[in-house]
mmCIF file of C-alpha atoms in Angstrom:
data_model
loop_
_atom_site.group_PDB
_atom_site.id
_atom_site.type_symbol
_atom_site.label_atom_id
_atom_site.label_comp_id
_atom_site.label_asym_id
_atom_site.label_seq_id
_atom_site.Cartn_x
_atom_site.Cartn_y
_atom_site.Cartn_z
ATOM 1 C CA MET A 15 50.406 75.573 101.768
ATOM 2 C CA SER A 16 48.272 76.203 104.626
ATOM 3 C CA SER A 17 46.210 78.063 104.667
ATOM 4 C CA PRO A 18 46.004 81.713 106.945
ATOM 5 C CA GLU A 19 43.449 79.689 108.931
ATOM 6 C CA ASP A 20 45.760 76.726 109.766
ATOM 7 C CA GLU A 21 48.701 78.802 110.581
ATOM 8 C CA LEU A 22 46.272 81.389 112.943
ATOM 9 C CA GLU A 23 45.707 78.122 114.806
ATOM 10 C CA GLU A 24 49.303 76.732 114.783
ATOM 11 C CA ILE A 25 50.123 80.532 116.518
ATOM 12 C CA PHE A 26 47.800 79.821 118.937
ATOM 13 C CA ARG A 27 48.500 76.140 119.691
ATOM 14 C CA ARG A 28 52.277 77.282 120.567
ATOM 15 C CA ILE A 29 51.424 80.007 122.231
ATOM 16 C CA ASN A 30 48.363 77.776 124.449
ATOM 17 C CA GLU A 31 51.950 74.535 125.095
ATOM 18 C CA LEU A 32 54.073 77.702 125.853
ATOM 19 C CA ARG A 33 51.815 79.255 128.638
ATOM 20 C CA ARG A 34 51.531 75.357 129.830
ATOM 21 C CA ARG A 35 55.094 75.256 129.637
ATOM 22 C CA ILE A 36 54.813 78.761 131.871
ATOM 23 C CA GLU A 37 52.242 77.869 134.545
ATOM 24 C CA SER A 38 54.089 74.241 134.898
ATOM 25 C CA PHE A 39 57.270 75.764 135.803
ATOM 26 C CA VAL A 40 55.833 78.471 138.199
ATOM 27 C CA GLU A 41 53.664 75.850 140.333
ATOM 28 C CA GLU A 42 57.263 74.047 140.655
ATOM 29 C CA ALA A 43 59.055 76.873 141.876
ATOM 30 C CA VAL A 44 56.757 77.968 144.094
ATOM 31 C CA ARG A 45 56.289 74.447 145.361
ATOM 32 C CA ARG A 46 60.087 74.206 145.749
ATOM 33 C CA SER A 47 59.334 77.324 147.844
ATOM 34 C CA LEU A 48 57.662 76.667 149.913
ATOM 35 C CA GLU A 49 58.267 72.633 150.590
ATOM 36 C CA GLY A 50 62.284 74.556 151.175
ATOM 37 C CA THR A 51 60.054 76.641 153.870
ATOM 38 C CA ARG A 52 58.523 74.242 155.506
ATOM 39 C CA ARG A 53 62.139 72.038 156.033
ATOM 40 C CA GLN A 54 62.809 75.104 157.972
ATOM 41 C CA ALA A 55 60.466 75.363 159.938
ATOM 42 C CA VAL A 56 60.366 71.743 161.155
ATOM 43 C CA GLU A 57 64.475 71.738 161.170
ATOM 44 C CA ALA A 58 64.570 75.087 163.366
ATOM 45 C CA LEU A 59 61.313 73.886 166.330
ATOM 46 C CA ARG A 60 63.073 70.067 166.121
ATOM 47 C CA PRO A 61 64.998 69.628 169.222
ATOM 48 C CA LEU A 62 68.246 68.412 169.263
ATOM 49 C CA TRP A 63 66.803 65.341 172.113
ATOM 50 C CA SER A 64 64.973 62.599 171.837
ATOM 51 C CA SER A 65 62.802 60.985 174.463
ATOM 52 C CA GLU A 66 64.442 57.978 173.883
ATOM 53 C CA GLY A 67 67.226 59.207 175.534
ATOM 54 C CA VAL A 68 69.426 60.223 172.208
ATOM 55 C CA LEU A 69 71.032 63.224 172.091
ATOM 56 C CA GLU A 70 71.953 64.846 168.539
ATOM 57 C CA PRO A 71 75.151 67.055 168.681
ATOM 58 C CA LEU A 72 76.466 70.109 167.151
ATOM 59 C CA TYR A 73 77.829 69.789 163.491
ATOM 60 C CA SER A 74 79.382 72.083 160.920
ATOM 61 C CA VAL A 75 81.110 70.924 157.020
ATOM 62 C CA ARG A 76 83.506 73.213 155.894
ATOM 63 C CA ASP A 77 84.979 73.415 152.398
ATOM 64 C CA THR A 78 88.235 73.922 152.684
ATOM 65 C CA GLY A 79 89.515 74.018 149.046
ATOM 66 C CA ARG A 80 90.862 70.711 148.614
ATOM 67 C CA GLU A 81 89.148 68.759 151.510
ATOM 68 C CA TYR A 82 85.827 68.974 153.465
ATOM 69 C CA VAL A 83 86.400 69.012 156.901
ATOM 70 C CA VAL A 84 83.209 67.944 159.917
ATOM 71 C CA TYR A 85 82.898 69.638 163.044
ATOM 72 C CA VAL A 86 81.118 66.948 165.543
ATOM 73 C CA ASP A 87 80.829 68.395 169.416
ATOM 74 C CA LEU A 88 80.687 65.242 171.380
ATOM 75 C CA PRO A 89 81.125 66.730 175.149
ATOM 76 C CA TYR A 90 80.883 63.712 177.653
ATOM 77 C CA ALA A 91 81.055 60.983 174.973
ATOM 78 C CA ASN A 92 82.799 58.215 176.345
ATOM 79 C CA GLU A 93 85.710 58.323 173.206
ATOM 80 C CA GLY A 94 86.405 54.971 173.121
ATOM 81 C CA THR A 95 83.072 53.904 171.886
ATOM 82 C CA ILE A 96 82.959 56.804 168.830
ATOM 83 C CA ASP A 97 81.319 54.912 165.410
ATOM 84 C CA VAL A 98 81.894 56.455 162.163
ATOM 85 C CA LYS A 99 80.199 55.034 159.171
ATOM 86 C CA PHE A 100 79.135 56.131 155.698
ATOM 87 C CA ILE A 101 76.582 54.880 153.931
ATOM 88 C CA GLY A 102 76.589 56.822 150.538
ATOM 89 C CA ASN A 103 76.674 60.369 151.047
ATOM 90 C CA GLU A 104 75.900 60.270 154.535
ATOM 91 C CA MET A 105 77.942 60.130 157.839
ATOM 92 C CA VAL A 106 76.145 58.124 160.470
ATOM 93 C CA ILE A 107 77.787 59.410 163.894
ATOM 94 C CA GLU A 108 77.250 57.637 167.288
ATOM 95 C CA ALA A 109 78.642 57.697 170.333
ATOM 96 C CA ARG A 110 77.629 57.040 174.372
ATOM 97 C CA LEU A 111 77.728 58.975 176.679
ATOM 98 C CA LYS A 112 80.253 58.442 179.729
ATOM 99 C CA SER A 113 77.783 57.932 181.932
ATOM 100 C CA GLU A 114 73.563 58.986 181.993
ATOM 101 C CA VAL A 115 72.547 62.390 181.588
ATOM 102 C CA ALA A 116 69.385 62.755 183.428
ATOM 103 C CA ILE A 117 67.475 66.378 182.535
ATOM 104 C CA ASN A 118 65.370 66.087 185.371
ATOM 105 C CA GLY A 119 68.838 67.980 187.651
ATOM 106 C CA TRP A 120 68.417 70.424 185.029
ATOM 107 C CA HIS A 121 64.132 71.125 184.909
ATOM 108 C CA LYS A 122 61.156 68.817 186.054
ATOM 109 C CA ARG A 123 59.210 69.011 183.105
ATOM 110 C CA TYR A 124 61.350 66.421 181.210
ATOM 111 C CA GLN A 125 62.311 64.263 185.074
ATOM 112 C CA GLU A 126 61.116 61.016 182.791
ATOM 113 C CA THR A 127 64.521 61.855 179.972
ATOM 114 C CA LYS A 128 67.627 60.014 180.493
ATOM 115 C CA PHE A 129 69.897 60.626 178.014
ATOM 116 C CA HIS A 130 72.480 57.288 176.779
ATOM 117 C CA SER A 131 74.043 58.588 173.449
ATOM 118 C CA TYR A 132 74.817 60.441 170.715
ATOM 119 C CA ARG A 133 73.638 59.815 167.327
ATOM 120 C CA ALA A 134 73.680 62.003 163.978
ATOM 121 C CA VAL A 135 73.701 61.748 160.388
ATOM 122 C CA VAL A 136 75.833 64.391 158.138
ATOM 123 C CA LYS A 137 74.735 65.414 154.977
ATOM 124 C CA LEU A 138 77.820 65.903 153.126
ATOM 125 C CA PRO A 139 78.155 66.792 149.356
ATOM 126 C CA VAL A 140 80.142 64.265 148.453
ATOM 127 C CA ALA A 141 79.909 59.961 148.938
ATOM 128 C CA PRO A 142 83.623 59.118 150.212
ATOM 129 C CA ASP A 143 85.933 56.994 150.228
ATOM 130 C CA PRO A 144 86.279 55.902 153.471
ATOM 131 C CA ARG A 145 89.210 54.301 153.425
ATOM 132 C CA ARG A 146 90.542 58.206 152.459
ATOM 133 C CA VAL A 147 88.781 59.277 155.577
ATOM 134 C CA ARG A 148 90.854 60.771 158.719
ATOM 135 C CA ILE A 149 89.528 61.032 162.101
ATOM 136 C CA ARG A 150 90.721 62.825 164.938
ATOM 137 C CA VAL A 151 89.645 63.877 168.198
ATOM 138 C CA ARG A 152 90.197 66.153 171.166
ATOM 139 C CA LYS A 153 88.128 67.219 173.893
ATOM 140 C CA GLY A 154 85.139 65.866 173.237
ATOM 141 C CA VAL A 155 85.209 67.297 169.287
ATOM 142 C CA ILE A 156 85.258 64.835 166.427
ATOM 143 C CA GLN A 157 87.058 65.984 163.745
ATOM 144 C CA VAL A 158 86.610 63.618 159.893
ATOM 145 C CA VAL A 159 89.103 65.167 156.840
ATOM 146 C CA ILE A 160 87.268 64.088 153.576
ATOM 147 C CA PRO A 161 89.387 65.014 150.520
ATOM 148 C CA LYS A 162 87.476 65.314 147.793
ATOM 149 C CA ASP A 163 89.550 63.707 145.196
ATOM 150 C CA MET B 7 54.863 86.964 192.004
ATOM 151 C CA GLN B 8 57.381 88.818 192.041
ATOM 152 C CA LYS B 9 56.861 92.010 193.258
ATOM 153 C CA VAL B 10 57.476 95.398 190.919
ATOM 154 C CA TYR B 11 59.254 97.815 192.934
ATOM 155 C CA ARG B 12 59.065 99.992 190.028
ATOM 156 C CA GLU B 13 59.186 100.851 185.924
ATOM 157 C CA GLU B 14 60.704 102.292 183.729
ATOM 158 C CA TRP B 15 60.640 102.978 180.001
ATOM 159 C CA ILE B 16 63.266 103.706 178.580
ATOM 160 C CA GLY B 17 62.612 103.735 174.505
ATOM 161 C CA GLU B 18 60.865 100.841 173.197
ATOM 162 C CA PHE B 19 62.129 98.770 176.727
ATOM 163 C CA ARG B 20 60.563 98.010 179.821
ATOM 164 C CA PHE B 21 62.625 98.035 182.861
ATOM 165 C CA ILE B 22 61.885 96.848 185.815
ATOM 166 C CA GLU B 23 63.292 96.226 189.747
ATOM 167 C CA TYR B 24 61.652 94.221 191.761
ATOM 168 C CA GLU B 25 63.858 96.508 194.735
ATOM 169 C CA ASP B 26 66.099 99.353 195.336
ATOM 170 C CA TYR B 27 69.243 98.759 194.841
ATOM 171 C CA SER B 28 72.674 100.833 193.161
ATOM 172 C CA PRO B 29 75.914 99.588 192.615
ATOM 173 C CA ALA B 30 78.522 100.790 194.844
ATOM 174 C CA ARG B 31 81.538 102.712 193.274
ATOM 175 C CA PRO B 32 83.364 102.445 191.176
ATOM 176 C CA SER B 33 81.041 100.616 189.480
ATOM 177 C CA TYR B 34 81.085 98.323 186.387
ATOM 178 C CA MET B 35 78.322 97.132 184.169
ATOM 179 C CA ILE B 36 79.237 93.581 182.574
ATOM 180 C CA ILE B 37 77.111 92.826 179.174
ATOM 181 C CA ALA B 38 76.296 89.373 178.436
ATOM 182 C CA LEU B 39 74.250 88.794 175.317
ATOM 183 C CA PRO B 40 74.421 85.407 173.334
ATOM 184 C CA ASP B 41 77.918 85.251 171.196
ATOM 185 C CA ALA B 42 80.587 83.409 169.042
ATOM 186 C CA GLY B 43 80.494 79.354 171.285
ATOM 187 C CA LEU B 44 78.140 81.385 173.886
ATOM 188 C CA VAL B 45 81.313 82.514 175.742
ATOM 189 C CA SER B 46 80.047 85.449 177.054
ATOM 190 C CA VAL B 47 76.519 83.750 178.170
ATOM 191 C CA ILE B 48 78.089 80.420 179.987
ATOM 192 C CA ALA B 49 80.692 82.661 181.915
ATOM 193 C CA ALA B 50 77.554 85.371 183.379
ATOM 194 C CA SER B 51 75.823 82.302 184.219
ATOM 195 C CA HIS B 52 78.826 80.987 186.388
ATOM 196 C CA MET B 53 79.541 84.075 187.261
ATOM 197 C CA ILE B 54 76.235 84.330 189.113
ATOM 198 C CA LYS B 55 75.985 81.422 190.420
ATOM 199 C CA LYS B 56 79.823 81.876 191.976
ATOM 200 C CA LEU B 57 79.481 85.672 193.390
ATOM 201 C CA GLY B 58 75.839 84.554 194.704
ATOM 202 C CA MET B 59 74.521 87.532 192.819
ATOM 203 C CA GLU B 60 71.267 88.883 193.195
ATOM 204 C CA GLU B 61 68.200 89.354 190.404
ATOM 205 C CA VAL B 62 67.324 93.250 190.957
ATOM 206 C CA GLY B 63 65.419 93.315 187.533
ATOM 207 C CA GLY B 64 64.792 92.749 184.203
ATOM 208 C CA VAL B 65 64.325 94.089 180.511
ATOM 209 C CA ASP B 66 60.826 93.689 178.649
ATOM 210 C CA SER B 67 59.501 94.575 175.486
ATOM 211 C CA TYR B 68 57.261 93.173 173.410
ATOM 212 C CA THR B 69 58.232 94.462 169.421
ATOM 213 C CA TYR B 70 62.083 93.965 170.370
ATOM 214 C CA LEU B 71 62.495 90.955 172.240
ATOM 215 C CA PRO B 72 61.487 87.220 171.662
ATOM 216 C CA PRO B 73 57.503 86.773 172.756
ATOM 217 C CA VAL B 74 58.916 84.860 175.859
ATOM 218 C CA ILE B 75 58.668 85.099 179.769
ATOM 219 C CA VAL B 76 61.576 82.952 181.823
ATOM 220 C CA VAL B 77 60.611 80.996 184.413
ATOM 221 C CA HIS B 78 63.062 80.617 187.010
ATOM 222 C CA LYS B 79 62.272 78.622 190.665
ATOM 223 C CA GLY B 80 58.637 79.612 190.233
ATOM 224 C CA ASN B 81 59.211 83.525 189.361
ATOM 225 C CA VAL B 82 58.024 84.965 186.174
ATOM 226 C CA ARG B 83 61.870 86.764 184.716
ATOM 227 C CA PRO B 84 61.845 88.933 181.564
ATOM 228 C CA PRO B 85 64.053 87.278 178.280
ATOM 229 C CA VAL B 86 66.533 89.825 179.747
ATOM 230 C CA ARG B 87 67.665 89.996 183.707
ATOM 231 C CA ILE B 88 69.480 92.158 186.046
ATOM 232 C CA PHE B 89 71.714 90.804 188.896
ATOM 233 C CA THR B 90 73.832 92.639 191.103
ATOM 234 C CA ARG B 91 76.844 92.307 193.181
ATOM 235 C CA ASP B 92 78.166 95.356 194.672
ATOM 236 C CA ASN B 93 79.643 96.902 192.898
ATOM 237 C CA LEU B 94 78.858 94.298 189.503
ATOM 238 C CA LEU B 95 76.041 95.407 187.720
ATOM 239 C CA LEU B 96 75.140 92.111 185.136
ATOM 240 C CA ILE B 97 73.105 92.237 182.212
ATOM 241 C CA TYR B 98 71.720 88.422 181.335
ATOM 242 C CA THR B 99 69.749 87.144 178.646
ATOM 243 C CA GLU B 100 70.062 83.565 177.131
ATOM 244 C CA PHE B 101 68.163 84.942 173.709
ATOM 245 C CA LEU B 102 69.450 87.359 170.688
ATOM 246 C CA PRO B 103 67.263 89.891 169.541
ATOM 247 C CA ALA B 104 67.386 90.313 165.355
ATOM 248 C CA SER B 105 69.688 92.300 164.321
ATOM 249 C CA ALA B 106 67.498 95.690 163.619
ATOM 250 C CA ALA B 107 66.959 95.198 167.001
ATOM 251 C CA ILE B 108 70.144 95.567 168.729
ATOM 252 C CA PRO B 109 71.497 99.109 168.576
ATOM 253 C CA ALA B 110 67.794 99.943 169.886
ATOM 254 C CA LEU B 111 69.103 97.378 173.141
ATOM 255 C CA VAL B 112 71.873 98.321 173.739
ATOM 256 C CA ASN B 113 71.030 102.348 174.058
ATOM 257 C CA SER B 114 68.657 101.533 176.313
ATOM 258 C CA LEU B 115 70.536 99.278 178.670
ATOM 259 C CA LEU B 116 73.546 101.547 177.631
ATOM 260 C CA ASP B 117 70.972 104.584 179.213
ATOM 261 C CA TYR B 118 69.809 102.837 182.060
ATOM 262 C CA GLY B 119 73.368 102.501 182.870
ATOM 263 C CA ALA B 120 73.691 105.960 183.422
ATOM 264 C CA ARG B 121 70.943 106.391 185.298
ATOM 265 C CA LYS B 122 72.178 103.693 188.099
ATOM 266 C CA GLY B 123 75.603 105.744 187.624
ATOM 267 C CA ILE B 124 77.812 102.716 185.363
ATOM 268 C CA ASP B 125 80.989 103.898 185.475
ATOM 269 C CA ASN B 126 82.834 101.236 183.226
ATOM 270 C CA LEU B 127 81.265 98.532 181.289
ATOM 271 C CA VAL B 128 82.909 95.713 180.807
ATOM 272 C CA CYS B 129 82.151 93.468 177.258
ATOM 273 C CA MET B 130 84.129 89.592 177.029
ATOM 274 C CA THR B 131 83.263 87.331 173.847
ATOM 275 C CA GLY B 132 84.921 84.311 171.594
ATOM 276 C CA ILE B 133 86.849 86.006 168.558
ATOM 277 C CA PRO B 134 86.408 82.545 166.213
ATOM 278 C CA ILE B 135 89.472 80.631 165.261
ATOM 279 C CA PRO B 136 89.251 78.524 162.537
ATOM 280 C CA ASN B 137 91.870 75.830 163.911
ATOM 281 C CA ARG B 138 90.269 76.529 167.765
ATOM 282 C CA PHE B 139 90.346 72.308 167.303
ATOM 283 C CA GLU B 140 94.039 72.412 167.323
ATOM 284 C CA VAL B 141 94.342 75.652 169.885
ATOM 285 C CA ASP B 142 95.018 74.108 173.902
ATOM 286 C CA LYS B 143 96.769 77.553 174.748
ATOM 287 C CA LEU B 144 93.131 80.101 174.246
ATOM 288 C CA ARG B 145 94.906 83.750 173.948
ATOM 289 C CA SER B 146 93.196 86.785 175.075
ATOM 290 C CA PHE B 147 92.856 90.031 173.405
ATOM 291 C CA TYR B 148 91.439 93.724 174.458
ATOM 292 C CA VAL B 149 89.320 96.300 173.137
ATOM 293 C CA PRO B 150 89.784 99.387 174.846
ATOM 294 C CA SER B 151 87.831 102.662 174.556
ATOM 295 C CA ASN B 152 90.959 105.413 175.616
ATOM 296 C CA PRO B 153 93.731 105.457 177.354
ATOM 297 C CA ASP B 154 93.042 105.326 180.973
ATOM 298 C CA VAL B 155 91.192 101.789 180.352
ATOM 299 C CA ASP B 156 94.919 100.803 177.632
ATOM 300 C CA ARG B 157 96.888 100.738 181.193
ATOM 301 C CA VAL B 158 94.286 98.946 183.704
ATOM 302 C CA ALA B 159 93.622 96.372 180.451
ATOM 303 C CA ARG B 160 97.348 96.422 179.198
ATOM 304 C CA GLY B 161 98.907 94.918 183.217
ATOM 305 C CA LEU B 162 96.799 92.361 182.849
ATOM 306 C CA GLY B 163 99.183 90.934 180.793
ATOM 307 C CA ILE B 164 96.805 90.499 176.808
ATOM 308 C CA GLU B 165 97.312 91.432 173.996
ATOM 309 C CA PRO B 166 94.679 94.562 172.314
ATOM 310 C CA PHE B 167 93.272 93.814 169.750
ATOM 311 C CA GLU B 168 95.322 95.432 167.172
ATOM 312 C CA ASN B 169 93.961 94.160 163.525
ATOM 313 C CA GLY B 170 90.538 92.346 162.894
ATOM 314 C CA PHE B 171 87.178 92.730 162.247
ATOM 315 C CA LEU B 172 84.435 92.799 165.021
ATOM 316 C CA VAL B 173 81.066 92.010 164.365
ATOM 317 C CA GLY B 174 77.289 91.344 166.382
ATOM 318 C CA PRO B 175 75.852 92.805 169.121
ATOM 319 C CA TYR B 176 79.319 93.813 170.482
ATOM 320 C CA ALA B 177 80.477 95.299 167.874
ATOM 321 C CA ILE B 178 77.458 97.636 168.064
ATOM 322 C CA LEU B 179 77.139 97.817 171.452
ATOM 323 C CA PHE B 180 81.385 99.030 171.907
ATOM 324 C CA LYS B 181 80.394 101.429 169.287
ATOM 325 C CA GLU B 182 77.761 103.031 171.361
ATOM 326 C CA ALA B 183 79.916 103.068 174.239
ATOM 327 C CA LEU B 184 82.770 104.923 172.184
ATOM 328 C CA ARG B 185 80.193 107.273 171.179
ATOM 329 C CA ARG B 186 78.869 108.421 174.215
ATOM 330 C CA ARG B 187 82.854 108.415 175.606
ATOM 331 C CA MET B 188 82.464 105.366 178.195
ATOM 332 C CA ASN B 189 84.934 103.757 180.101
ATOM 333 C CA ALA B 190 84.501 99.857 178.339
ATOM 334 C CA VAL B 191 87.004 97.403 177.581
ATOM 335 C CA MET B 192 86.295 93.969 175.864
ATOM 336 C CA PHE B 193 87.735 91.389 176.369
ATOM 337 C CA LEU B 194 87.735 88.832 173.366
ATOM 338 C CA THR B 195 89.361 85.257 174.084
ATOM 339 C CA GLU B 196 89.421 82.347 170.661
ATOM 340 C CA SER B 197 86.662 80.318 170.531
ATOM 341 C CA PHE B 198 84.546 77.731 168.392
ATOM 342 C CA MET B 199 82.369 79.884 167.024
ATOM 343 C CA GLU B 200 79.767 77.201 166.336
ATOM 344 C CA PHE B 201 79.893 74.784 169.088
ATOM 345 C CA PRO B 202 79.520 76.365 172.809
ATOM 346 C CA ASP B 203 83.094 77.070 174.653
ATOM 347 C CA PRO B 204 83.178 76.702 178.218
ATOM 348 C CA GLU B 205 87.026 77.113 178.607
ATOM 349 C CA ALA B 206 87.231 80.421 176.626
ATOM 350 C CA SER B 207 84.001 81.628 178.897
ATOM 351 C CA ALA B 208 86.458 80.554 182.085
ATOM 352 C CA LYS B 209 89.165 82.670 179.889
ATOM 353 C CA ASN B 210 87.495 85.554 180.009
ATOM 354 C CA LEU B 211 85.897 85.852 183.752
ATOM 355 C CA THR B 212 89.544 85.654 185.188
ATOM 356 C CA LEU B 213 90.648 88.641 183.206
ATOM 357 C CA LEU B 214 87.278 90.260 183.823
ATOM 358 C CA SER B 215 88.192 88.888 187.641
ATOM 359 C CA ARG B 216 91.928 90.530 187.781
ATOM 360 C CA PHE B 217 90.128 93.593 185.927
ATOM 361 C CA VAL B 218 87.594 94.242 188.428
ATOM 362 C CA GLY B 219 89.243 93.277 191.473
ATOM 363 C CA VAL B 220 86.946 90.796 192.233
ATOM 364 C CA GLU B 221 87.636 86.858 192.732
ATOM 365 C CA ILE B 222 85.678 84.546 190.701
ATOM 366 C CA ASP B 223 87.067 81.147 190.812
ATOM 367 C CA VAL B 224 86.471 79.086 187.587
ATOM 368 C CA LYS B 225 87.782 75.465 188.764
ATOM 369 C CA GLU B 226 84.311 74.530 188.460
ATOM 370 C CA LEU B 227 83.245 75.550 185.719
ATOM 371 C CA LEU B 228 86.277 73.407 184.143
ATOM 372 C CA GLU B 229 84.929 70.538 185.390
ATOM 373 C CA GLN B 230 81.965 70.650 184.093
ATOM 374 C CA ALA B 231 82.903 72.225 180.941
ATOM 375 C CA GLU B 232 81.419 69.117 179.359
ATOM 376 C CA LEU B 233 78.164 68.873 180.963
ATOM 377 C CA ILE B 234 77.801 72.736 180.264
ATOM 378 C CA ARG B 235 78.471 72.245 176.584
ATOM 379 C CA LEU B 236 75.569 69.117 176.131
ATOM 380 C CA ARG B 237 73.785 71.385 177.893
ATOM 381 C CA ALA B 238 73.906 74.460 176.088
ATOM 382 C CA ARG B 239 73.535 72.496 172.587
ATOM 383 C CA GLU B 240 70.319 73.714 172.077
ATOM 384 C CA HIS B 241 70.917 77.605 172.926
ATOM 385 C CA MET B 242 73.954 77.698 170.327
ATOM 386 C CA LYS B 243 71.662 75.565 167.787
ATOM 387 C CA ARG B 244 69.123 79.406 167.735
ATOM 388 C CA VAL B 245 72.097 81.882 168.174
ATOM 389 C CA MET B 246 73.509 80.458 164.522
ATOM 390 C CA PRO B 247 71.079 81.790 162.142
ATOM 391 C CA ASN B 248 71.008 85.643 163.949
ATOM 392 C CA LEU B 249 74.966 85.555 163.739
ATOM 393 C CA ALA B 250 74.644 83.795 160.420
ATOM 394 C CA GLN B 251 72.860 87.147 159.381
ATOM 395 C CA MET B 252 74.873 89.774 160.654
ATOM 396 C CA ARG B 253 77.180 87.859 158.372
ATOM 397 C CA LYS B 254 79.440 86.819 162.290
ATOM 398 C CA GLU B 255 81.570 85.177 159.262
ATOM 399 C CA TYR B 256 83.578 88.426 158.336
ATOM 400 C CA GLU B 257 85.613 88.234 161.813
ATOM 401 C CA TYR B 258 87.475 85.246 159.978
ATOM 402 C CA ALA B 259 88.492 87.301 157.048
ATOM 403 C CA PRO B 260 92.054 89.429 157.778
ATOM 404 C CA PRO B 261 91.096 93.065 157.025
ATOM 405 C CA LEU B 262 93.415 94.141 153.942
ATOM 406 C CA TYR B 263 94.420 97.449 155.499
ATOM 407 C CA THR B 264 96.470 96.612 158.295
#
């Protein structure tokens, strides 16, 4: 038989444990939220080109129910050089441009930069089986169809 | 530094004119705002070059427009720019304000147009289709504000846009044009939502050209389409969050009641 003092102590112990768990949960939620906001801000401020001459293409991922369909816009890419690889649930797309494109035609600020290729790493909702993926290219847009099952 | 001829506040927007100008009659105001596939902005940019339109003014707001100046050939310009030639007045911006700011901007632009004696409003934009990747022959549609405009637009050989949703800056613009009982037409050409689409821009320009009776050659636009798409990637990326915020994806949905 425990004394009333022991019971009271047990209640306080449980309350303290619960408080510790709530604090830990809130801290984790706040940390994740801040990290998400930071990532969004970094992503929004990131340019789609690098000074090494690589352009990042625009892309979108659609869920059509039975498949995921990825569209990647690769204007002015040499279609014969388009290379698509799958590493886990990432799709890596690379292609060379038809010829080097210099931004100095657009703006003197970038006069040293010449672009020669595209590269994008697209995170996919699943790790696809590369043998079942279908790829088509039309007018500089690439369509990658990934079956879900 | 650009000389300012006249300055006027309309609502929260400062309209600046660099010189005295008034469009010839019948006058057409064309408003180019970033939207699906940047179709209107790409078209307007080509039109400025091809017609040699003169930059005669601009619009600014510290409240409603992004904190931006555009430097063009060494001249400082506000984010919304005004070009003209003969009977055409073109409002051009590559920056889409937050959706809450669009009604205020649209109202001020239409007030300005009224003060300039504008007779007709022309909007031309993209209507996104999910199978754009597969489509070679883009279809165009129009929305008229009244039967007179309907008659003229019908003569262009395109169909009226009979059922569907229009979302975004042009929806607000057109609603306001209707409320003001303006002569207005909106040309809609099938396009990508998330990728710049100069082909759709060229199609819209061909329609505009016939509607206003001014020749606008789109050969160069089509020839340069790939490089324009490459160059417009950054803009498209910046515009997409605004379009998503406006629930632009509703345009893909067929209405339940037709």
